[in-house]
Every structure is written in structure tokens, then in C-alpha cells.
């Protein structure tokens, strides 16, 4: 598939600077682009990335100076480049719009209109599946689950019994929703599993990354609020209540019965202890170890997590430790010499 620069500019509503008849054969990020490709620079301050670029043309913001490449100038660079990429490499259709003959579906399950079920998927009794849902190969949906319209469940994910998904949820491969919580009664010298009578409930537009796990509640639900996005390899423990529009990055673990407000951000490998609350809009930096409540709007980092400004001061102080140690040794030596002088003067005084 080939396009001229003028054709691409028309597609994205842009203006050509340079050879509008230049033939473009592909689209790629700036560091991967080859001859014949078009790439993009989202801001003028990133133009240094073009120093070793081999692309034939670029998409740039309107008014950006550029003497080396033919270009398409647009108002929204990212949106325009996404449209170009889609034309050179259209996304593959996720849905085959069929129920595969190897899928096992209990007769009591209720499927809405236009539901797609992949090979070897299992849908157990009393499951309710909304319109337009896509269920990938090998997915296990246990009894009593409810799945909202237009949700997508990728291959080999598992939904334990009574799990509830809102509309337009994305559950990526090998995620597990509704597994037993890690809670035990150890008072009698053995570990007796606590009650597992709750479930896992996701609001609308929630995304759960590959191999992530969200445990069921002990008596009620573990709840994930509307619009929250959960990265790969994240663990949300039993009885947690996660607010709306949270961003929870890879490797994070949230212990049991913790709660968050809305628009919370947890960076990679954050650890949150049990029974704490993270306030609205708080940001937890990468690898933060949260051992207590975090106020609304706070930014914390470190182990244990403390305010970002305090951590910066600590890091500055840590960097000065070698110099401070040397100065301390010099001071100790100077004090020792002064003490010797004082001792000699005192001895001379008593001698005389």
C-alpha cells in the first residue's frame, strides 16, 4: 500500500510542506523509521530526535520549522499519525462474530445479541452476558457471573463465580478475577482459610492487564470503580475498594481492605499495606512502600513512603554523606589535637 504525501495530508486535514508527490510506503516511530516511511514529532523541542532519522517525511505541529524533511503540518500530531498508521496497518478484527463449536456453554447461561465466544471457552450455569461481548479462546467464566455489554475478555482469563463486569471492560489474557483472598485463621496452630462469601465487581470501562489478579471479598465485594485502568501483573487483594479513574501500574500490590479515592496514580511496583486509604488525586511514586493513609492530592515516594519534597531533601543529604564523613573525621582529628594541646598546657601549669 502506497500513498503520496498529498493524499495523506488530505486524510488528516494537514498542509504539505515539500514534495507533495513524495511516495510514502509505511509509518513508524522516529527511531525505527526507514526510507519510504513517514514519522512524527509531537513538539518542536523534540526535533533533536531527527538527527539520525532515516524517514522520508514527518508529521509536525503547524508552524514548526523544518528544512530537512518533507512534512505534513497538523493541529494534533498524535491523532493525525494514529490515523496514518491505521491506514498502513489496519487493526485486526478481534471478533469472529461466532460461537465456536468447541465452546462449552451451560444451557442456563443467557447470552445477548452479537456475542462472540472463542474456541474451548467455558461458560458455566446462570451466567449473564450482555450484547456485543467478546470472549476469547480458553476463557473460563464460572457460575453466576455477569458481563456488561461490549466487554472484551482475552484468551485464558478466568472469572470465578459471581464476578460482575460493567460495560466496555477489557480483561487481558490470563487475568484472574474473584480468586480466594489470602486470609487465614492461624489461632489453632494451623492456617484455616477464612470465609470467601463475597465476589469481585468492576464498574464500567475498567481495564485489567495481563496476568493481574483481583481477589473476591470476604463477605461483600472487592470493588473497582468506573474508568480505572490496571496494568499487567498487578495484585488487588480481598475487600479493597478502588475508586474511579485510578491508574495502577505494573507490579503493584494492594493489600486487603485498603481503599482509594478517585484519580489516584500508583506507579510501578508500589506496595500498599492493608487497611489504609489513599485520598483523591494522590500520586504514589515508583516502588513506594505505603504504610499509612495518604492525604488527598499528596505525592509520596520511598520506603516507607513520605512526601516527595521530604524524600528529595533526604536524597540530597544522602549524596553529601561521604563529604560529611570526611569532614567529621577531620573535625575529630582537630579536636584530638586541641585536647592534646590543652592537656600539655594544664600539665605545664601544674608543673610550674
Short mmCIF file of C-alpha atoms in Angstrom, two decimals, residues 264-268 270-272 278 282-288 290 294 298-301 305:
data_model
loop_
_atom_site.label_atom_id
_atom_site.label_comp_id
_atom_site.label_asym_id
_atom_site.label_seq_id
_atom_site.Cartn_x
_atom_site.Cartn_y
_atom_site.Cartn_z
CA UNK A 264 -5.21 8.06 42.18
CA UNK A 265 -1.98 7.11 40.39
CA UNK A 266 0.18 4.22 41.58
CA UNK A 267 3.45 3.94 39.65
CA UNK A 268 5.33 0.70 39.01
CA UNK A 270 4.10 0.25 44.54
CA UNK A 271 3.23 -1.68 47.69
CA UNK A 272 0.22 -0.65 49.79
CA UNK A 278 -5.30 6.76 49.56
CA UNK A 282 -2.80 11.20 45.27
CA UNK A 283 0.30 10.03 43.35
CA UNK A 284 2.42 7.16 44.67
CA UNK A 285 5.87 7.12 43.07
CA UNK A 286 7.55 4.01 41.73
CA UNK A 287 8.35 1.37 44.38
CA UNK A 288 6.74 3.44 47.14
CA UNK A 290 2.79 2.83 51.73
CA UNK A 294 -2.09 9.17 52.13
CA UNK A 298 -0.33 14.14 48.11
CA UNK A 299 2.72 12.94 46.16
CA UNK A 300 4.73 10.32 48.04
CA UNK A 301 7.78 8.21 47.26
CA UNK A 305 6.51 6.39 51.56
#
